[in-house]
Coordinates of C-alpha atoms and ligand atoms in Angstrom, one line a residue:
M29 CA -20.8 -25.0 177.6
T30 CA -17.9 -23.7 175.5
Y31 CA -14.2 -24.4 176.2
E32 CA -11.1 -22.5 175.2
T33 CA -9.0 -25.5 174.2
L34 CA -11.6 -28.2 173.3
L35 CA -14.6 -28.8 171.1
V36 CA -17.1 -31.1 172.9
E37 CA -20.1 -32.8 171.4
Q38 CA -22.3 -35.9 171.8
A39 CA -22.7 -38.3 168.9
G40 CA -25.4 -40.7 170.0
A41 CA -24.1 -42.4 173.1
V42 CA -20.5 -41.3 172.5
G43 CA -18.9 -38.3 174.1
L44 CA -16.6 -36.7 171.5
V45 CA -13.8 -34.4 172.6
T46 CA -11.6 -32.7 169.9
L47 CA -8.4 -31.0 171.1
N48 CA -8.5 -27.6 169.7
R49 CA -5.4 -25.5 169.9
P50 CA -4.6 -25.4 166.1
D51 CA -2.0 -22.7 166.3
A52 CA 0.1 -24.9 168.7
L53 CA -0.5 -28.3 167.0
N54 CA -2.8 -29.0 170.1
A55 CA 0.1 -28.7 172.5
I56 CA -1.3 -29.6 175.9
N57 CA -1.2 -26.7 178.4
T58 CA -2.6 -26.6 181.9
R59 CA -5.9 -25.1 180.7
L60 CA -6.4 -28.0 178.2
I61 CA -5.8 -30.7 180.8
D62 CA -8.1 -28.9 183.3
E63 CA -10.8 -28.5 180.7
L64 CA -10.4 -32.2 179.6
N65 CA -10.7 -33.4 183.1
Q66 CA -13.9 -31.2 183.6
V67 CA -15.4 -32.7 180.4
L68 CA -14.5 -36.3 181.3
D69 CA -16.0 -35.7 184.8
G70 CA -19.3 -34.7 183.1
F71 CA -19.2 -37.7 180.7
E72 CA -18.6 -40.1 183.6
R73 CA -21.7 -38.7 185.4
D74 CA -23.9 -38.6 182.2
A75 CA -25.9 -41.9 181.9
S76 CA -26.6 -41.2 178.2
I77 CA -22.8 -41.5 177.5
G78 CA -21.5 -45.1 177.1
S79 CA -18.0 -44.4 175.6
I80 CA -15.7 -41.5 175.0
L81 CA -13.6 -40.6 171.9
I82 CA -10.7 -38.1 172.1
T83 CA -9.3 -36.8 168.8
G84 CA -7.2 -33.9 167.5
S85 CA -6.8 -32.4 164.0
R86 CA -5.6 -34.1 160.8
K87 CA -2.2 -32.7 161.4
A88 CA -1.7 -33.3 165.1
F89 CA -3.4 -35.3 167.8
A90 CA -1.1 -33.3 170.1
A91 CA 2.5 -32.3 169.5
G92 CA 3.4 -32.6 173.2
A93 CA 3.0 -30.8 176.4
D94 CA 3.2 -27.0 175.8
V95 CA 6.9 -26.3 175.8
K96 CA 6.3 -22.5 175.9
E97 CA 4.4 -23.0 179.2
M98 CA 7.0 -25.3 180.6
A99 CA 10.2 -23.5 179.6
P100 CA 10.3 -21.1 182.7
L101 CA 9.3 -23.8 185.3
C102 CA 11.8 -24.7 188.0
F103 CA 12.1 -27.3 190.7
P104 CA 10.9 -27.2 193.5
G105 CA 7.9 -25.3 192.0
T106 CA 7.0 -28.3 189.8
Y107 CA 7.2 -30.6 192.8
L108 CA 5.2 -28.3 195.1
D109 CA 2.5 -27.8 192.5
D110 CA 2.6 -31.5 191.6
F111 CA 3.0 -30.5 188.0
L112 CA 1.4 -33.2 185.8
G113 CA -0.4 -34.7 188.8
R114 CA -3.8 -33.9 187.2
W115 CA -2.9 -35.6 183.9
D116 CA -3.3 -39.1 185.3
R117 CA -7.0 -38.6 186.0
V118 CA -7.6 -39.4 182.3
A119 CA -6.2 -42.9 183.0
Q120 CA -8.4 -43.3 186.1
R121 CA -11.7 -43.1 184.2
R122 CA -14.2 -46.0 184.3
K123 CA -15.9 -45.5 181.0
P124 CA -14.0 -46.7 177.9
I125 CA -11.9 -44.0 176.1
I126 CA -10.7 -44.3 172.6
A127 CA -8.0 -42.1 171.1
A128 CA -8.4 -41.4 167.4
V129 CA -4.9 -40.2 166.3
A130 CA -3.9 -38.4 163.1
G131 CA -0.6 -36.7 162.6
H132 CA 1.8 -36.0 165.5
A133 CA 1.3 -37.7 168.8
L134 CA 4.5 -36.6 170.5
G135 CA 5.6 -36.3 174.1
G136 CA 2.7 -35.5 176.3
G137 CA 0.4 -35.9 173.3
F138 CA 1.5 -39.6 172.9
E139 CA 1.3 -40.0 176.7
L140 CA -2.3 -38.7 176.6
A141 CA -3.1 -41.2 173.8
L142 CA -1.5 -44.0 175.9
M143 CA -3.8 -43.1 178.8
C144 CA -6.8 -44.0 176.7
D145 CA -8.0 -47.6 176.5
F146 CA -6.9 -48.0 172.9
I147 CA -5.7 -46.0 169.9
I148 CA -7.1 -46.1 166.4
A149 CA -4.5 -44.4 164.1
A150 CA -4.7 -42.7 160.8
D151 CA -2.1 -43.7 158.3
N152 CA -0.3 -40.4 158.7
A153 CA 0.1 -40.8 162.5
R154 CA 3.5 -40.5 164.1
F155 CA 4.2 -41.5 167.7
G156 CA 7.2 -40.6 169.8
L157 CA 8.6 -39.4 173.1
P158 CA 11.2 -36.8 171.9
E159 CA 11.6 -35.2 175.4
V160 CA 15.3 -36.2 175.5
K161 CA 15.9 -33.7 172.7
L162 CA 14.6 -30.9 175.0
G163 CA 16.9 -32.0 177.8
V164 CA 14.0 -33.5 179.8
I165 CA 12.1 -36.8 180.1
P166 CA 8.5 -37.8 179.7
G167 CA 6.5 -37.4 183.0
A168 CA 3.0 -38.5 182.4
G169 CA 3.5 -42.3 182.4
G170 CA 4.6 -42.5 178.8
V171 CA 7.8 -44.5 179.6
Q172 CA 6.0 -47.0 181.7
R173 CA 3.1 -47.5 179.3
L174 CA 5.2 -47.6 176.2
T175 CA 7.6 -50.1 177.7
R176 CA 4.8 -52.4 178.7
L177 CA 3.4 -52.2 175.2
V178 CA 6.4 -52.6 173.0
G179 CA 9.0 -54.2 175.3
R180 CA 12.3 -53.0 176.7
A181 CA 14.4 -52.9 173.6
K182 CA 12.2 -50.7 171.4
A183 CA 11.1 -48.5 174.3
M184 CA 14.7 -47.9 175.3
E185 CA 15.7 -47.1 171.8
M186 CA 12.8 -44.7 171.3
V187 CA 13.1 -42.8 174.5
L188 CA 16.9 -42.5 174.4
S189 CA 17.0 -41.4 170.8
G190 CA 13.7 -39.5 170.8
R191 CA 12.8 -41.0 167.4
S192 CA 9.2 -41.4 166.5
M193 CA 7.5 -44.3 164.8
D194 CA 5.0 -44.2 161.9
A195 CA 1.5 -45.8 162.0
A196 CA 2.6 -49.1 160.4
E197 CA 5.4 -49.6 162.9
A198 CA 3.1 -48.6 165.8
E199 CA 0.6 -51.2 164.7
R200 CA 3.3 -53.9 164.4
A201 CA 4.6 -53.0 167.8
G202 CA 1.2 -53.2 169.5
V203 CA 0.9 -49.5 170.2
V204 CA -2.3 -49.1 168.2
A205 CA -5.3 -51.3 167.8
R206 CA -5.5 -50.6 164.0
V207 CA -4.6 -48.2 161.3
V208 CA -7.2 -46.7 158.9
P209 CA -6.9 -44.2 156.0
L210 CA -6.8 -40.6 157.3
A211 CA -10.1 -39.7 155.6
E212 CA -11.9 -42.5 157.4
L213 CA -10.4 -42.0 160.9
L214 CA -13.3 -40.2 162.6
D215 CA -16.0 -42.3 161.0
Q216 CA -14.3 -45.6 161.9
A217 CA -13.3 -44.5 165.4
L218 CA -16.9 -43.3 166.1
A219 CA -18.3 -46.5 164.8
S220 CA -16.0 -48.4 167.2
A221 CA -17.0 -46.1 170.1
Q222 CA -20.7 -46.5 169.2
A223 CA -20.4 -50.3 169.0
I224 CA -18.9 -50.3 172.5
A225 CA -21.5 -47.9 173.9
A226 CA -24.2 -50.3 172.6
Q227 CA -22.9 -53.2 174.7
S228 CA -23.8 -53.9 178.3
R229 CA -22.3 -51.0 180.4
T230 CA -21.6 -53.3 183.3
A231 CA -19.8 -55.8 181.1
V232 CA -17.8 -53.1 179.3
M233 CA -16.6 -51.4 182.5
M234 CA -15.8 -54.8 184.1
L235 CA -13.8 -55.7 181.1
K236 CA -11.9 -52.4 181.2
E237 CA -11.0 -53.1 184.9
C238 CA -9.9 -56.7 184.0
V239 CA -7.6 -55.6 181.2
N240 CA -6.1 -52.8 183.4
R241 CA -5.5 -55.4 186.1
V242 CA -2.9 -57.1 183.8
D243 CA -0.5 -54.1 184.3
E244 CA -1.3 -53.6 188.0
G245 CA -0.6 -56.9 189.6
S246 CA 0.5 -60.5 189.4
M247 CA -0.9 -63.1 187.0
A248 CA -2.5 -65.1 189.8
E249 CA -4.1 -62.0 191.2
G250 CA -5.3 -61.0 187.8
L251 CA -6.8 -64.4 187.1
R252 CA -8.6 -64.3 190.5
F253 CA -10.0 -60.8 189.8
E254 CA -11.2 -61.7 186.3
R255 CA -13.0 -64.8 187.7
R256 CA -14.7 -62.8 190.4
M257 CA -15.9 -60.2 187.9
F258 CA -17.2 -63.1 185.7
Q259 CA -19.1 -64.5 188.6
A260 CA -20.5 -61.1 189.6
V261 CA -21.8 -60.4 186.1
F262 CA -24.4 -63.2 186.7
A263 CA -26.1 -60.7 189.1
T264 CA -26.9 -58.3 186.3
P265 CA -30.0 -58.0 184.1
D266 CA -27.7 -57.6 181.1
Q267 CA -26.4 -61.2 181.5
K268 CA -30.0 -62.5 181.5
E269 CA -30.8 -60.3 178.5
G270 CA -27.6 -61.0 176.5
M271 CA -27.7 -64.8 177.0
G272 CA -31.5 -64.9 176.7
A273 CA -31.4 -63.0 173.4
F274 CA -28.8 -65.4 172.0
V275 CA -30.9 -68.4 172.9
E276 CA -34.0 -66.8 171.4
K277 CA -32.0 -65.7 168.3
R278 CA -32.8 -62.0 168.6
P279 CA -30.6 -58.9 169.2
P280 CA -30.1 -58.0 172.9
Q281 CA -31.6 -54.8 174.5
F282 CA -29.2 -53.8 177.2
G283 CA -30.4 -51.5 180.0
R284 CA -29.0 -47.9 180.3
Ligands
CO8_309 N1 4.6 -26.9 172.7 C1 4.3 -25.6 172.3 N2 4.1 -25.2 171.0 C2 4.3 -26.1 170.1 C3 4.6 -27.5 170.4 C4 4.7 -27.8 171.8 N3 5.0 -29.1 172.2 N4 4.7 -28.2 169.2 C5 4.4 -27.3 168.2 N5 4.2 -26.1 168.7 C6 3.9 -24.8 168.0 C7 5.1 -24.3 167.4 O1 5.9 -23.6 168.3 C8 4.5 -23.4 166.3 O2 4.1 -22.2 166.9 P1 4.6 -20.8 166.2 O3 4.0 -20.8 164.8 O4 3.9 -19.8 167.2 O5 6.0 -20.8 166.3 C9 3.3 -24.2 165.9 O6 3.0 -25.1 167.0 C10 3.5 -25.1 164.6 O7 4.6 -25.9 164.8 P2 5.8 -26.0 163.8 O8 6.0 -24.7 163.0 O9 7.0 -26.5 164.5 O10 5.2 -27.1 162.8 P3 6.0 -28.2 161.9 O11 5.0 -28.9 161.1 O12 7.2 -27.5 161.3 O13 6.7 -29.2 163.0 C11 6.7 -30.7 164.8 C12 5.9 -30.1 163.7 C13 7.7 -31.6 164.3 C14 5.7 -31.5 165.7 C15 7.3 -29.6 165.7 O14 6.3 -28.6 166.0 C16 7.9 -30.1 167.0 O15 8.9 -30.7 167.0 N6 7.2 -29.8 168.1 C17 7.7 -30.2 169.5 C18 7.5 -31.7 169.7 C19 8.1 -32.0 171.1 O16 9.2 -31.8 171.4 N7 7.1 -32.5 171.9 C20 7.5 -32.9 173.3 C21 7.3 -31.7 174.1 S1 7.9 -32.0 175.8 C22 6.6 -32.9 176.5 O17 5.6 -33.3 175.9 C23 6.9 -33.2 177.9 C24 5.9 -34.1 178.5 C25 6.1 -34.1 179.9 C26 5.0 -34.8 180.6 C27 3.7 -34.7 179.9 C28 2.7 -34.0 180.7 C29 2.7 -32.5 180.5

Protein backbone atom coordinates (compact mmCIF):
# COMPACT_ATOMS: atom_id res chain seq x y z
CA MET A 1 0.00 0.00 0.00
CA THR A 2 1.39 3.43 -0.90
CA TYR A 3 0.40 6.76 0.58
CA GLU A 4 0.58 10.30 -0.76
CA THR A 5 1.83 11.88 2.47
CA LEU A 6 3.50 9.04 4.39
CA LEU A 7 6.18 6.40 4.06
CA VAL A 8 5.23 3.26 5.94
CA GLU A 9 7.37 0.27 6.77
CA GLN A 10 7.81 -2.41 9.38
CA ALA A 11 11.13 -2.82 11.21
CA GLY A 12 10.86 -6.07 13.16
CA ALA A 13 7.95 -5.60 15.54
CA VAL A 14 7.91 -1.81 15.06
CA GLY A 15 5.52 -0.02 12.72
CA LEU A 16 7.44 2.95 11.33
CA VAL A 17 5.64 5.95 9.83
CA THR A 18 7.59 8.79 8.21
CA LEU A 19 5.68 12.00 7.50
CA ASN A 20 6.49 12.79 3.89
CA ARG A 21 5.50 16.19 2.56
CA PRO A 22 9.04 17.56 2.13
CA ASP A 23 7.96 20.58 0.04
CA ALA A 24 5.79 21.81 2.92
CA LEU A 25 8.07 20.83 5.85
CA ASN A 26 5.58 18.01 6.54
CA ALA A 27 2.72 20.44 7.21
CA ILE A 28 -0.23 18.32 8.25
CA ASN A 29 -3.20 18.50 5.89
CA THR A 30 -6.45 16.56 5.96
CA ARG A 31 -5.03 13.92 3.65
CA LEU A 32 -2.06 13.31 5.97
CA ILE A 33 -4.15 12.94 9.12
CA ASP A 34 -6.58 10.60 7.31
CA GLU A 35 -3.71 8.47 5.98
CA LEU A 36 -2.05 8.43 9.40
CA ASN A 37 -5.27 7.24 11.04
CA GLN A 38 -5.63 4.54 8.38
CA VAL A 39 -2.05 3.32 8.98
CA LEU A 40 -2.48 3.37 12.77
CA ASP A 41 -5.75 1.40 12.41
CA GLY A 42 -3.76 -1.26 10.54
CA PHE A 43 -0.93 -1.30 13.08
CA GLU A 44 -3.41 -1.68 15.93
CA ARG A 45 -4.96 -4.73 14.23
CA ASP A 46 -1.62 -6.29 13.22
CA ALA A 47 -0.45 -8.75 15.89
CA SER A 48 3.11 -8.64 14.55
CA ILE A 49 3.40 -4.95 15.56
CA GLY A 50 4.22 -4.24 19.20
CA SER A 51 5.03 -0.53 19.06
CA ILE A 52 4.82 2.39 16.65
CA LEU A 53 7.34 5.06 15.72
CA ILE A 54 6.36 8.32 13.99
CA THR A 55 9.07 10.51 12.54
CA GLY A 56 9.61 13.25 9.97
CA SER A 57 12.65 14.57 8.12
CA ARG A 58 15.94 15.90 9.49
CA LYS A 59 14.63 19.43 8.94
CA ALA A 60 11.07 19.08 10.19
CA PHE A 61 8.96 16.64 12.13
CA ALA A 62 6.06 18.83 11.02
CA ALA A 63 5.94 22.65 10.77
CA GLY A 64 2.28 22.79 11.74
CA ALA A 65 -1.12 22.15 10.36
CA ASP A 66 -1.24 23.16 6.68
CA VAL A 67 -1.81 26.91 6.78
CA LYS A 68 -2.57 27.00 3.05
CA GLU A 69 -5.38 24.48 3.54
CA MET A 70 -6.75 26.30 6.59
CA ALA A 71 -6.53 29.90 5.34
CA PRO A 72 -9.93 29.95 3.52
CA LEU A 73 -11.85 28.08 6.24
CA CYS A 74 -14.72 29.82 8.05
CA PHE A 75 -16.95 29.20 11.03
CA PRO A 76 -19.52 27.52 11.09
CA GLY A 77 -17.93 25.24 8.45
CA THR A 78 -15.10 24.24 10.82
CA TYR A 79 -17.69 23.44 13.49
CA LEU A 80 -20.09 21.54 11.23
CA ASP A 81 -17.24 19.44 9.76
CA ASP A 82 -15.73 19.03 13.26
CA PHE A 83 -12.41 20.24 11.84
CA LEU A 84 -9.55 18.62 13.82
CA GLY A 85 -11.97 16.05 15.28
CA ARG A 86 -10.13 13.20 13.59
CA TRP A 87 -6.72 14.26 14.96
CA ASP A 88 -7.41 13.05 18.45
CA ARG A 89 -7.68 9.45 17.29
CA VAL A 90 -3.86 9.38 17.38
CA ALA A 91 -4.03 9.89 21.14
CA GLN A 92 -6.64 7.15 21.58
CA ARG A 93 -4.40 4.33 20.33
CA ARG A 94 -3.70 1.43 22.67
CA LYS A 95 -0.29 0.39 21.37
CA PRO A 96 2.63 2.59 22.44
CA ILE A 97 3.61 5.35 20.01
CA ILE A 98 6.96 7.14 20.09
CA ALA A 99 7.63 10.39 18.23
CA ALA A 100 11.19 10.79 16.92
CA VAL A 101 11.50 14.52 16.34
CA ALA A 102 14.18 16.38 14.38
CA GLY A 103 13.94 20.00 13.29
CA HIS A 104 10.67 21.92 13.52
CA ALA A 105 7.80 20.56 15.58
CA LEU A 106 5.50 23.56 15.46
CA GLY A 107 1.80 24.14 15.92
CA GLY A 108 -0.12 21.04 14.85
CA GLY A 109 3.23 19.25 14.37
CA PHE A 110 4.06 19.75 18.06
CA GLU A 111 0.50 18.77 18.94
CA LEU A 112 0.89 15.53 17.00
CA ALA A 113 4.16 14.77 18.83
CA LEU A 114 2.44 15.50 22.16
CA MET A 115 -0.29 12.95 21.30
CA CYS A 116 2.39 10.27 21.18
CA ASP A 117 3.39 8.49 24.39
CA PHE A 118 6.80 10.09 24.50
CA ILE A 119 9.17 12.10 22.37
CA ILE A 120 12.81 11.38 21.59
CA ALA A 121 14.33 14.56 20.18
CA ALA A 122 17.32 15.21 17.98
CA ASP A 123 19.60 18.00 19.17
CA ASN A 124 18.32 20.25 16.36
CA ALA A 125 14.65 19.91 17.37
CA ARG A 126 12.54 22.99 18.06
CA PHE A 127 9.14 22.88 19.70
CA GLY A 128 6.52 25.60 19.76
CA LEU A 129 2.90 26.61 19.42
CA PRO A 130 3.19 29.76 17.26
CA GLU A 131 -0.51 29.89 16.32
CA VAL A 132 -0.98 33.26 18.07
CA LYS A 133 1.24 34.80 15.39
CA LEU A 134 -1.31 33.67 12.77
CA GLY A 135 -4.21 35.14 14.72
CA VAL A 136 -5.44 31.71 15.80
CA ILE A 137 -4.92 29.27 18.65
CA PRO A 138 -3.84 25.61 18.82
CA GLY A 139 -6.80 23.26 18.50
CA ALA A 140 -5.56 19.70 18.73
CA GLY A 141 -4.95 19.51 22.47
CA GLY A 142 -1.54 21.20 22.46
CA VAL A 143 -2.38 23.79 25.10
CA GLN A 144 -3.81 21.19 27.47
CA ARG A 145 -0.97 18.73 27.00
CA LEU A 146 1.84 21.32 27.08
CA THR A 147 0.49 22.92 30.25
CA ARG A 148 0.28 19.56 32.01
CA LEU A 149 3.89 18.82 31.04
CA VAL A 150 5.65 22.12 31.70
CA GLY A 151 3.34 23.91 34.14
CA ARG A 152 1.28 27.06 33.83
CA ALA A 153 4.03 29.71 33.70
CA LYS A 154 6.10 28.28 30.87
CA ALA A 155 3.04 27.13 28.90
CA MET A 156 1.41 30.53 29.23
CA GLU A 157 4.58 32.32 28.13
CA MET A 158 5.01 30.00 25.14
CA VAL A 159 1.46 30.14 23.81
CA LEU A 160 1.01 33.88 24.38
CA SER A 161 4.33 34.79 22.74
CA GLY A 162 4.45 31.97 20.22
CA ARG A 163 8.13 31.40 20.98
CA SER A 164 9.63 27.97 20.48
CA MET A 165 12.05 26.04 22.72
CA ASP A 166 15.15 24.16 21.66
CA ALA A 167 15.82 20.52 22.45
CA ALA A 168 17.81 21.23 25.62
CA GLU A 169 15.04 23.41 27.08
CA ALA A 170 12.43 20.83 26.05
CA GLU A 171 14.34 18.14 27.93
CA ARG A 172 14.72 20.34 31.03
CA ALA A 173 11.02 21.18 30.93
CA GLY A 174 9.93 17.54 30.67
CA VAL A 175 8.57 17.77 27.12
CA VAL A 176 10.91 15.11 25.74
CA ALA A 177 12.15 11.86 27.21
CA ARG A 178 15.70 12.45 25.99
CA VAL A 179 17.81 14.27 23.41
CA VAL A 180 20.19 12.45 21.06
CA PRO A 181 22.53 13.62 18.28
CA LEU A 182 20.65 14.15 15.01
CA ALA A 183 22.65 11.43 13.22
CA GLU A 184 21.58 8.86 15.83
CA LEU A 185 17.90 9.83 16.15
CA LEU A 186 16.31 7.09 14.07
CA ASP A 187 18.59 4.31 15.34
CA GLN A 188 18.06 5.25 18.97
CA ALA A 189 14.31 5.74 18.61
CA LEU A 190 14.00 2.42 16.77
CA ALA A 191 16.04 0.67 19.46
CA SER A 192 13.71 2.12 22.09
CA ALA A 193 10.59 1.08 20.11
CA GLN A 194 12.03 -2.40 19.58
CA ALA A 195 12.84 -2.80 23.28
CA ILE A 196 9.23 -1.87 24.13
CA ALA A 197 7.84 -4.22 21.48
CA ALA A 198 9.86 -7.09 23.00
CA GLN A 199 8.15 -6.72 26.39
CA SER A 200 4.89 -8.33 27.40
CA ARG A 201 2.20 -6.69 25.21
CA THR A 202 -0.32 -6.93 28.03
CA ALA A 203 1.99 -5.26 30.54
CA VAL A 204 2.96 -2.52 28.05
CA MET A 205 -0.64 -1.67 27.17
CA MET A 206 -1.69 -1.72 30.82
CA LEU A 207 1.18 0.61 31.70
CA LYS A 208 0.15 3.02 28.94
CA GLU A 209 -3.39 3.06 30.35
CA CYS A 210 -2.07 3.61 33.88
CA VAL A 211 0.16 6.55 32.88
CA ASN A 212 -2.64 8.14 30.85
CA ARG A 213 -4.95 7.81 33.84
CA VAL A 214 -2.78 10.37 35.66
CA ASP A 215 -4.11 13.13 33.41
CA GLU A 216 -7.67 11.88 33.29
CA GLY A 217 -8.78 11.65 36.89
CA SER A 218 -8.06 12.14 40.56
CA MET A 219 -5.05 10.68 42.39
CA ALA A 220 -7.26 8.32 44.40
CA GLU A 221 -8.97 7.04 41.27
CA GLY A 222 -5.61 6.65 39.51
CA LEU A 223 -4.12 4.68 42.40
CA ARG A 224 -7.15 2.38 42.48
CA PHE A 225 -6.98 1.83 38.71
CA GLU A 226 -3.25 1.06 38.82
CA ARG A 227 -3.76 -1.47 41.64
CA ARG A 228 -6.57 -3.19 39.73
CA MET A 229 -4.35 -3.44 36.63
CA PHE A 230 -1.56 -4.86 38.78
CA GLN A 231 -3.89 -7.48 40.22
CA ALA A 232 -5.21 -8.36 36.73
CA VAL A 233 -1.73 -8.90 35.33
CA PHE A 234 -1.48 -12.02 37.49
CA ALA A 235 -4.05 -13.60 35.18
CA THR A 236 -1.64 -13.45 32.23
CA PRO A 237 0.86 -16.06 31.02
CA ASP A 238 3.38 -13.21 30.63
CA GLN A 239 3.44 -12.72 34.41
CA LYS A 240 4.22 -16.42 34.92
CA GLU A 241 6.87 -16.31 32.21
CA GLY A 242 8.45 -12.99 33.24
CA MET A 243 8.72 -13.80 36.93
CA GLY A 244 9.55 -17.46 36.26
CA ALA A 245 12.39 -16.44 33.93
CA PHE A 246 13.79 -14.12 36.60
CA VAL A 247 13.74 -16.86 39.20
CA GLU A 248 15.34 -19.32 36.73
CA LYS A 249 17.95 -16.72 35.67
CA ARG A 250 17.05 -16.83 31.94
CA PRO A 251 15.63 -14.26 29.46
CA PRO A 252 11.79 -14.25 29.26
CA GLN A 253 9.90 -15.40 26.16
CA PHE A 254 6.72 -13.35 26.05
CA GLY A 255 3.76 -14.57 23.97
CA ARG A 256 2.64 -12.62 20.87
N1 LIG B 1 1.61 25.07 6.38
C1 LIG B 1 1.79 25.06 5.04
N2 LIG B 1 2.99 25.20 4.45
C2 LIG B 1 4.06 25.33 5.24
C3 LIG B 1 3.97 25.35 6.64
C4 LIG B 1 2.66 25.18 7.22
N3 LIG B 1 2.47 25.12 8.56
N4 LIG B 1 5.20 25.50 7.16
C5 LIG B 1 6.04 25.59 6.13
N5 LIG B 1 5.36 25.51 4.97
C6 LIG B 1 5.88 25.58 3.60
C7 LIG B 1 6.26 27.00 3.23
O1 LIG B 1 5.12 27.73 2.82
C8 LIG B 1 7.25 26.73 2.12
O2 LIG B 1 6.53 26.41 0.96
P1 LIG B 1 6.80 27.28 -0.42
O3 LIG B 1 8.25 26.98 -0.75
O4 LIG B 1 5.82 26.68 -1.38
O5 LIG B 1 6.57 28.68 -0.07
C9 LIG B 1 7.95 25.47 2.56
O6 LIG B 1 7.09 24.85 3.52
C10 LIG B 1 9.29 25.74 3.22
O7 LIG B 1 9.06 26.67 4.27
P2 LIG B 1 9.97 27.97 4.49
O8 LIG B 1 10.48 28.46 3.19
O9 LIG B 1 9.18 28.93 5.32
O10 LIG B 1 11.16 27.33 5.34
P3 LIG B 1 12.12 28.10 6.36
O11 LIG B 1 13.20 27.11 6.70
O12 LIG B 1 12.50 29.43 5.85
O13 LIG B 1 11.21 28.35 7.67
C11 LIG B 1 9.64 27.72 9.38
C12 LIG B 1 10.78 27.27 8.43
C13 LIG B 1 10.19 28.70 10.41
C14 LIG B 1 9.12 26.47 10.10
C15 LIG B 1 8.52 28.41 8.56
O14 LIG B 1 8.19 27.56 7.47
C16 LIG B 1 7.26 28.65 9.34
O15 LIG B 1 7.21 29.57 10.15
N6 LIG B 1 6.19 27.84 9.12
C17 LIG B 1 4.92 27.99 9.75
C18 LIG B 1 4.98 27.57 11.19
C19 LIG B 1 3.63 27.77 11.84
O16 LIG B 1 3.13 28.86 11.98
N7 LIG B 1 3.00 26.64 12.27
C20 LIG B 1 1.73 26.67 12.89
C21 LIG B 1 0.68 26.52 11.87
S1 LIG B 1 -0.95 26.77 12.50
C22 LIG B 1 -1.31 25.31 13.23
O17 LIG B 1 -0.56 24.36 13.26
C23 LIG B 1 -2.66 25.28 13.79
C24 LIG B 1 -2.91 23.99 14.51
C25 LIG B 1 -4.31 23.95 14.78
C26 LIG B 1 -4.69 22.67 15.33
C27 LIG B 1 -3.85 21.50 14.87
C28 LIG B 1 -4.65 20.54 14.11
C29 LIG B 1 -4.72 20.87 12.65
